[in-house]
Coordinates of C-alpha atoms in Angstrom, one line a residue:
Chain A
R1 CA 80.3 102.0 113.0
K2 CA 81.3 99.8 110.3
E3 CA 79.1 96.9 109.9
V4 CA 81.8 94.4 110.9
E5 CA 84.4 95.6 112.9
Q6 CA 87.7 93.6 113.7
D7 CA 90.7 93.8 115.5
P8 CA 93.2 95.9 114.1
G9 CA 96.4 93.8 113.1
P10 CA 99.0 92.4 113.2
F11 CA 99.4 89.4 115.3
N12 CA 102.6 88.4 115.8
V13 CA 102.9 84.9 117.9
P14 CA 105.2 82.3 118.6
E15 CA 104.5 78.9 117.4
G16 CA 102.1 77.0 120.0
A17 CA 101.1 79.7 121.4
T18 CA 97.0 80.4 121.4
V19 CA 95.6 83.7 119.7
A20 CA 92.5 84.6 119.6
F21 CA 90.5 87.2 117.1
N22 CA 87.5 89.4 118.0
C23 CA 84.6 90.7 115.6
T24 CA 82.0 92.8 116.2
Y25 CA 78.7 93.2 113.8
S26 CA 76.3 95.9 113.4
N27 CA 73.1 94.4 112.2
S28 CA 71.2 92.5 115.0
A29 CA 69.4 90.5 112.3
S30 CA 72.2 88.5 111.2
Q31 CA 71.8 85.3 111.2
S32 CA 75.2 84.0 110.1
F33 CA 78.8 84.0 110.6
F34 CA 81.7 82.9 108.9
W35 CA 85.2 82.9 109.3
Y36 CA 87.2 83.1 106.1
R37 CA 91.1 82.7 105.9
Q38 CA 93.1 84.8 102.8
D39 CA 96.6 84.1 102.2
C40 CA 98.9 86.8 100.9
R41 CA 97.9 87.4 97.3
K42 CA 95.2 84.9 97.4
E43 CA 91.2 84.6 96.9
P44 CA 89.6 84.1 100.7
K45 CA 88.2 80.2 101.9
L46 CA 86.0 79.4 104.2
L47 CA 87.8 78.6 107.5
M48 CA 84.8 78.1 109.5
S49 CA 80.9 78.6 109.8
V50 CA 79.5 79.7 112.8
Y51 CA 75.5 78.9 112.8
S52 CA 74.7 78.5 116.5
S53 CA 76.3 79.3 119.8
G54 CA 79.6 78.3 118.7
N55 CA 81.4 74.9 116.9
E56 CA 85.1 73.6 117.1
D57 CA 87.2 72.4 114.2
G58 CA 90.2 70.7 115.3
R59 CA 92.2 73.3 116.7
F60 CA 89.8 76.3 115.6
T61 CA 87.2 77.6 117.7
A62 CA 84.4 80.4 116.9
Q63 CA 82.3 81.4 119.4
L64 CA 79.0 83.4 118.8
N65 CA 77.6 85.9 121.4
R66 CA 74.3 87.2 119.6
A67 CA 73.3 89.4 122.7
S68 CA 76.7 91.4 122.5
Q69 CA 77.1 91.0 118.9
Y70 CA 80.2 89.4 119.0
I71 CA 82.5 86.2 117.3
S72 CA 85.7 85.2 118.1
L73 CA 87.7 82.8 116.6
L74 CA 90.6 81.3 118.8
I75 CA 93.2 78.9 117.6
R76 CA 95.3 76.5 120.1
D77 CA 99.0 75.5 119.2
S78 CA 99.6 78.0 116.0
K79 CA 101.3 76.4 113.2
L80 CA 103.5 78.3 110.7
S81 CA 101.0 77.5 108.1
D82 CA 98.4 79.2 110.2
S83 CA 100.1 82.4 108.9
A84 CA 97.6 84.5 106.9
T85 CA 94.8 87.4 107.0
Y86 CA 91.5 86.3 108.9
L87 CA 88.1 87.5 107.8
C88 CA 85.3 87.7 109.9
V89 CA 82.0 87.5 107.4
V90 CA 78.3 88.3 108.3
N91 CA 75.7 87.2 106.5
E92 CA 72.3 89.3 106.7
D93 CA 69.7 86.6 105.8
N94 CA 67.2 89.4 104.6
Q95 CA 69.5 90.4 101.5
G96 CA 70.0 86.5 100.6
G97 CA 73.8 85.1 99.8
K98 CA 74.9 88.7 100.8
L99 CA 78.3 88.8 102.9
I100 CA 79.9 91.2 104.6
F101 CA 83.4 91.4 105.5
G102 CA 85.4 92.7 108.0
Q103 CA 88.7 94.7 106.9
G104 CA 90.7 91.3 108.2
T105 CA 93.1 90.7 111.2
E106 CA 96.5 89.8 110.1
L107 CA 98.3 86.6 111.9
S108 CA 102.0 85.7 111.6
V109 CA 103.1 82.8 113.5
K110 CA 107.3 82.8 114.1
P111 CA 109.3 79.6 115.1
Chain B
E1 CA 85.8 69.8 90.6
A2 CA 87.6 73.0 88.9
G3 CA 87.0 76.2 90.7
V4 CA 86.2 79.5 89.7
A5 CA 87.9 80.6 86.6
Q6 CA 89.1 84.3 86.4
S7 CA 91.4 86.4 83.5
P8 CA 93.1 88.4 83.3
R9 CA 94.9 87.8 86.8
Y10 CA 96.8 90.9 86.4
K11 CA 96.1 94.3 84.4
I12 CA 97.8 97.4 84.5
I13 CA 96.0 100.1 82.6
E14 CA 95.7 104.6 82.6
K15 CA 93.4 106.2 84.1
R16 CA 90.5 107.4 81.9
Q17 CA 91.2 103.6 79.6
S18 CA 88.9 100.7 79.8
V19 CA 89.2 97.4 81.3
A20 CA 87.1 94.3 81.3
F21 CA 87.6 91.3 83.4
W22 CA 85.8 87.6 82.8
C23 CA 84.4 85.0 85.1
N24 CA 83.3 81.4 85.0
P25 CA 81.9 80.3 88.1
I26 CA 81.9 76.5 89.3
S27 CA 79.7 74.4 86.9
G28 CA 76.1 74.3 88.4
H29 CA 76.2 77.2 90.7
A30 CA 73.3 79.8 90.4
T31 CA 74.6 82.9 92.2
L32 CA 77.9 84.7 91.0
Y33 CA 79.5 87.5 93.0
W34 CA 81.8 90.5 91.9
Y35 CA 83.7 91.7 94.9
Q36 CA 86.2 94.7 94.8
Q37 CA 89.1 94.5 97.8
I38 CA 90.9 97.2 98.5
L39 CA 94.7 96.9 99.7
G40 CA 94.3 96.2 103.8
Q41 CA 90.5 96.0 103.5
G42 CA 87.9 93.3 103.1
P43 CA 86.2 92.3 100.1
K44 CA 83.3 94.7 99.1
L45 CA 80.5 93.3 96.8
L46 CA 79.9 95.2 94.1
I47 CA 77.0 93.2 92.2
Q48 CA 75.1 89.8 93.0
F49 CA 73.7 87.6 90.1
Q50 CA 70.9 84.9 90.5
N51 CA 70.8 82.7 87.4
N52 CA 71.1 86.0 84.6
G53 CA 69.3 88.4 87.1
V54 CA 70.7 91.0 89.0
V55 CA 69.8 90.4 92.8
D56 CA 71.8 93.3 94.4
D57 CA 73.7 95.9 92.5
S58 CA 73.6 98.8 95.1
Q59 CA 77.4 99.7 95.6
L60 CA 77.7 99.1 92.1
P61 CA 79.4 103.2 90.8
K62 CA 77.2 102.3 87.8
D63 CA 78.6 105.7 86.3
R64 CA 81.5 103.5 85.2
F65 CA 81.2 100.2 86.2
S66 CA 78.8 97.7 84.2
A67 CA 78.4 93.9 84.7
E68 CA 76.5 91.2 82.8
R69 CA 76.1 87.5 83.0
L70 CA 74.1 86.8 79.8
K71 CA 73.4 82.8 79.8
G72 CA 73.5 82.5 83.6
V73 CA 76.6 81.0 83.4
D74 CA 80.0 83.7 82.8
S75 CA 80.3 86.7 83.5
T76 CA 82.0 90.0 82.7
L77 CA 82.9 93.4 84.7
K78 CA 83.8 96.4 82.9
I79 CA 85.0 99.9 84.1
Q80 CA 85.0 102.7 81.7
P81 CA 86.7 105.0 82.3
A82 CA 88.9 103.4 85.0
K83 CA 90.1 105.9 88.0
L84 CA 93.0 105.4 90.2
E85 CA 91.1 104.9 93.5
D86 CA 89.8 101.8 91.0
S87 CA 93.3 100.0 91.5
A88 CA 92.4 96.7 93.5
V89 CA 91.8 93.2 93.4
Y90 CA 88.3 92.2 91.5
L91 CA 87.1 88.8 92.8
C92 CA 84.8 86.6 91.3
A93 CA 82.8 84.2 93.8
S94 CA 79.9 81.7 93.0
S95 CA 77.6 79.6 95.5
L96 CA 75.3 76.7 94.5
D97 CA 72.3 78.9 95.4
G98 CA 72.4 82.3 97.5
W99 CA 68.9 82.0 98.9
D100 CA 69.2 78.7 100.7
R101 CA 71.1 78.9 103.8
R102 CA 72.9 75.3 103.3
T103 CA 74.4 76.6 100.2
Y104 CA 75.5 80.0 101.2
E105 CA 78.9 79.0 101.0
Q106 CA 80.5 81.3 98.2
Y107 CA 83.7 80.1 96.4
F108 CA 86.3 82.5 95.4
G109 CA 88.3 82.5 92.0
P110 CA 91.9 83.8 92.2
G111 CA 91.6 87.7 91.2
T112 CA 92.4 90.2 89.0
R113 CA 94.9 92.5 90.4
L114 CA 94.2 96.0 88.5
T115 CA 96.7 98.8 88.8
V116 CA 95.2 102.1 87.3
T117 CA 98.7 104.7 86.6

């Protein structure tokens, strides 16, 4: 089983749609969770941190379910500029700052 | 504030040749990471430095890869000799202090795209 596993993509959605990405992680001791965004041929950039039961930032909502070892990212009212790869990332605190990345889910928002 | 700098941005070499990548982290960031990102996959940590000491190099193929951060600032990653499967983007990242949850955020450089032919 992969340490961090994400929905296989790509997701192709029209502008204005709501889209949800799912992620599961294998280490039950993991404490910190993140969503990173990576544009084509660019470096990953932090989109959201998920420290407790979840949080919201504008059109983006991240949810965490520790019992199921599951993280989700919801994007409402999709914009063309949301097109990118979304990386689910887990920090295993017992290893300091080491981040474990999922393989990423590609999103393409069409007009 | 200047971001993480990397060079070169692109490199094409033949298998069995050597190559070196350079990284300059954000000023004041104690922790520096090198990641390998193969096409279609997420980044994979190769090595983590805290100042000039190695924290984690468990996934570094030490028979061919080496890295150093001699003065606790800049870092170099070397591959010698390169194999076809080393073709990937090599990302450098830095964080203020990898051991403090409040400062876990890692800032990535633009990466070096390596093609081994």
